DNA sequence: AGAATGACAGGAA
DNA sequence: GTTCCTGCCATTC
């Protein structure tokens, strides 16, 4: 069976994303100490059942929503993001860059 | 064991 | 700035 610790680390990284902010699968994996496991993050999200988890803040590296443009998941994610003030244009959002200064401000442990 | 699949990433065209 | 193609990881058939 898969490493549950890895899954927990990923979930923790996702929960650490502030409201109104977004992150990429690869970025989450990197923050979880699992570089290169972006697809594992997707696997976790597909199998999660925690309604408290801000899964809608996780996007592809391009900033594109990971669902097909007509699927219910796409619509729901888009609505949730807009509800948090995120500008979603044509299924895409402006992704944050690897600025450690801003990055540290966001990911700072509390 | 080999092939197929998926809420992906990164570089090339 | 976008779309396309190839590479990766882990799981399932």
mmCIF file with all atom_site columns, N, CA and C (backbone and C1' of nucleotides) in Angstrom, chain A residues 2 36-37 39-40 43 92, chain C residues 2-3 7-11:
data_model
loop_
_atom_site.group_PDB
_atom_site.id
_atom_site.type_symbol
_atom_site.label_atom_id
_atom_site.label_alt_id
_atom_site.label_comp_id
_atom_site.label_asym_id
_atom_site.label_entity_id
_atom_site.label_seq_id
_atom_site.pdbx_PDB_ins_code
_atom_site.Cartn_x
_atom_site.Cartn_y
_atom_site.Cartn_z
_atom_site.occupancy
_atom_site.B_iso_or_equiv
_atom_site.pdbx_formal_charge
_atom_site.auth_seq_id
_atom_site.auth_comp_id
_atom_site.auth_asym_id
_atom_site.auth_atom_id
_atom_site.pdbx_PDB_model_num
ATOM 1  N N     . UNK A 1 2  ? 0.330  2.328  -0.499  1.00 0.00 ? 2  UNK A N     1
ATOM 2  C CA    . UNK A 1 2  ? 1.110  3.562  -0.659  1.00 0.00 ? 2  UNK A CA    1
ATOM 3  C C     . UNK A 1 2  ? 1.477  4.177  0.683   1.00 0.00 ? 2  UNK A C     1
ATOM 4  N N     . UNK A 1 36 ? 8.689  15.938 -7.841  1.00 0.00 ? 36 UNK A N     1
ATOM 5  C CA    . UNK A 1 36 ? 8.461  15.060 -8.983  1.00 0.00 ? 36 UNK A CA    1
ATOM 6  C C     . UNK A 1 36 ? 7.209  14.222 -8.868  1.00 0.00 ? 36 UNK A C     1
ATOM 7  N N     . UNK A 1 37 ? 6.557  14.321 -7.737  1.00 0.00 ? 37 UNK A N     1
ATOM 8  C CA    . UNK A 1 37 ? 5.332  13.528 -7.522  1.00 0.00 ? 37 UNK A CA    1
ATOM 9  C C     . UNK A 1 37 ? 4.065  14.333 -7.726  1.00 0.00 ? 37 UNK A C     1
ATOM 10 N N     . UNK A 1 39 ? 1.888  14.093 -9.948  1.00 0.00 ? 39 UNK A N     1
ATOM 11 C CA    . UNK A 1 39 ? 0.756  13.222 -10.294 1.00 0.00 ? 39 UNK A CA    1
ATOM 12 C C     . UNK A 1 39 ? 0.225  12.489 -9.093  1.00 0.00 ? 39 UNK A C     1
ATOM 13 N N     . UNK A 1 40 ? 1.101  12.328 -8.099  1.00 0.00 ? 40 UNK A N     1
ATOM 14 C CA    . UNK A 1 40 ? 0.643  11.698 -6.863  1.00 0.00 ? 40 UNK A CA    1
ATOM 15 C C     . UNK A 1 40 ? -0.330 12.630 -6.151  1.00 0.00 ? 40 UNK A C     1
ATOM 16 N N     . UNK A 1 43 ? -3.570 12.208 -7.617  1.00 0.00 ? 43 UNK A N     1
ATOM 17 C CA    . UNK A 1 43 ? -4.157 10.951 -7.147  1.00 0.00 ? 43 UNK A CA    1
ATOM 18 C C     . UNK A 1 43 ? -4.824 11.139 -5.787  1.00 0.00 ? 43 UNK A C     1
ATOM 19 N N     . UNK A 1 92 ? -8.730 29.742 -16.685 1.00 0.00 ? 92 UNK A N     1
ATOM 20 C CA    . UNK A 1 92 ? -7.341 29.909 -16.254 1.00 0.00 ? 92 UNK A CA    1
ATOM 21 C C     . UNK A 1 92 ? -7.217 30.993 -15.220 1.00 0.00 ? 92 UNK A C     1
ATOM 22 P P     . DT  C 2 2  ? -2.509 32.734 -22.947 1.00 0.00 ? 2  DT  C P     1
ATOM 23 O "O5'" . DT  C 2 2  ? -2.779 31.665 -24.088 1.00 0.00 ? 2  DT  C "O5'" 1
ATOM 24 C "C5'" . DT  C 2 2  ? -1.861 31.543 -25.154 1.00 0.00 ? 2  DT  C "C5'" 1
ATOM 25 C "C4'" . DT  C 2 2  ? -2.375 30.629 -26.238 1.00 0.00 ? 2  DT  C "C4'" 1
ATOM 26 C "C3'" . DT  C 2 2  ? -2.940 29.292 -25.744 1.00 0.00 ? 2  DT  C "C3'" 1
ATOM 27 O "O3'" . DT  C 2 2  ? -3.906 28.804 -26.666 1.00 0.00 ? 2  DT  C "O3'" 1
ATOM 28 C "C1'" . DT  C 2 2  ? -0.811 28.947 -26.798 1.00 0.00 ? 2  DT  C "C1'" 1
ATOM 29 P P     . DT  C 2 3  ? -4.613 27.321 -26.310 1.00 0.00 ? 3  DT  C P     1
ATOM 30 O "O5'" . DT  C 2 3  ? -3.778 26.286 -27.203 1.00 0.00 ? 3  DT  C "O5'" 1
ATOM 31 C "C5'" . DT  C 2 3  ? -3.666 26.518 -28.595 1.00 0.00 ? 3  DT  C "C5'" 1
ATOM 32 C "C4'" . DT  C 2 3  ? -2.751 25.489 -29.251 1.00 0.00 ? 3  DT  C "C4'" 1
ATOM 33 C "C3'" . DT  C 2 3  ? -3.119 24.036 -28.932 1.00 0.00 ? 3  DT  C "C3'" 1
ATOM 34 O "O3'" . DT  C 2 3  ? -2.998 23.256 -30.128 1.00 0.00 ? 3  DT  C "O3'" 1
ATOM 35 C "C1'" . DT  C 2 3  ? -0.873 24.441 -28.331 1.00 0.00 ? 3  DT  C "C1'" 1
ATOM 36 P P     . DG  C 2 7  ? 10.454 10.954 -24.584 1.00 0.00 ? 7  DG  C P     1
ATOM 37 O "O5'" . DG  C 2 7  ? 10.282 11.437 -23.064 1.00 0.00 ? 7  DG  C "O5'" 1
ATOM 38 C "C5'" . DG  C 2 7  ? 11.016 12.582 -22.624 1.00 0.00 ? 7  DG  C "C5'" 1
ATOM 39 C "C4'" . DG  C 2 7  ? 10.821 12.795 -21.126 1.00 0.00 ? 7  DG  C "C4'" 1
ATOM 40 C "C3'" . DG  C 2 7  ? 10.994 11.527 -20.284 1.00 0.00 ? 7  DG  C "C3'" 1
ATOM 41 O "O3'" . DG  C 2 7  ? 11.717 11.838 -19.107 1.00 0.00 ? 7  DG  C "O3'" 1
ATOM 42 C "C1'" . DG  C 2 7  ? 8.848  12.452 -19.919 1.00 0.00 ? 7  DG  C "C1'" 1
ATOM 43 P P     . DC  C 2 8  ? 12.185 10.691 -18.143 1.00 0.00 ? 8  DC  C P     1
ATOM 44 O "O5'" . DC  C 2 8  ? 11.517 11.101 -16.772 1.00 0.00 ? 8  DC  C "O5'" 1
ATOM 45 C "C5'" . DC  C 2 8  ? 10.220 11.643 -16.738 1.00 0.00 ? 8  DC  C "C5'" 1
ATOM 46 C "C4'" . DC  C 2 8  ? 9.723  11.774 -15.314 1.00 0.00 ? 8  DC  C "C4'" 1
ATOM 47 C "C3'" . DC  C 2 8  ? 9.847  10.450 -14.534 1.00 0.00 ? 8  DC  C "C3'" 1
ATOM 48 O "O3'" . DC  C 2 8  ? 10.061 10.694 -13.174 1.00 0.00 ? 8  DC  C "O3'" 1
ATOM 49 C "C1'" . DC  C 2 8  ? 7.555  10.981 -14.982 1.00 0.00 ? 8  DC  C "C1'" 1
ATOM 50 P P     . DC  C 2 9  ? 10.497 9.475  -12.221 1.00 0.00 ? 9  DC  C P     1
ATOM 51 O "O5'" . DC  C 2 9  ? 9.353  9.385  -11.138 1.00 0.00 ? 9  DC  C "O5'" 1
ATOM 52 C "C5'" . DC  C 2 9  ? 8.297  10.337 -11.147 1.00 0.00 ? 9  DC  C "C5'" 1
ATOM 53 C "C4'" . DC  C 2 9  ? 7.141  9.901  -10.279 1.00 0.00 ? 9  DC  C "C4'" 1
ATOM 54 C "C3'" . DC  C 2 9  ? 7.236  8.502  -9.662  1.00 0.00 ? 9  DC  C "C3'" 1
ATOM 55 O "O3'" . DC  C 2 9  ? 6.656  8.509  -8.380  1.00 0.00 ? 9  DC  C "O3'" 1
ATOM 56 C "C1'" . DC  C 2 9  ? 5.371  8.608  -11.098 1.00 0.00 ? 9  DC  C "C1'" 1
ATOM 57 P P     . DA  C 2 10 ? 6.771  7.126  -7.526  1.00 0.00 ? 10 DA  C P     1
ATOM 58 O "O5'" . DA  C 2 10 ? 5.270  6.582  -7.619  1.00 0.00 ? 10 DA  C "O5'" 1
ATOM 59 C "C5'" . DA  C 2 10 ? 4.196  7.438  -7.215  1.00 0.00 ? 10 DA  C "C5'" 1
ATOM 60 C "C4'" . DA  C 2 10 ? 2.846  6.753  -7.441  1.00 0.00 ? 10 DA  C "C4'" 1
ATOM 61 C "C3'" . DA  C 2 10 ? 2.798  5.313  -6.929  1.00 0.00 ? 10 DA  C "C3'" 1
ATOM 62 O "O3'" . DA  C 2 10 ? 1.583  5.152  -6.205  1.00 0.00 ? 10 DA  C "O3'" 1
ATOM 63 C "C1'" . DA  C 2 10 ? 2.167  5.406  -9.221  1.00 0.00 ? 10 DA  C "C1'" 1
ATOM 64 P P     . DT  C 2 11 ? 1.204  3.689  -5.629  1.00 0.00 ? 11 DT  C P     1
ATOM 65 O "O5'" . DT  C 2 11 ? -0.007 3.297  -6.584  1.00 0.00 ? 11 DT  C "O5'" 1
ATOM 66 C "C5'" . DT  C 2 11 ? -0.927 4.327  -6.979  1.00 0.00 ? 11 DT  C "C5'" 1
ATOM 67 C "C4'" . DT  C 2 11 ? -1.975 3.786  -7.929  1.00 0.00 ? 11 DT  C "C4'" 1
ATOM 68 C "C3'" . DT  C 2 11 ? -2.485 2.369  -7.602  1.00 0.00 ? 11 DT  C "C3'" 1
ATOM 69 O "O3'" . DT  C 2 11 ? -3.910 2.367  -7.757  1.00 0.00 ? 11 DT  C "O3'" 1
ATOM 70 C "C1'" . DT  C 2 11 ? -1.709 2.474  -9.833  1.00 0.00 ? 11 DT  C "C1'" 1
#
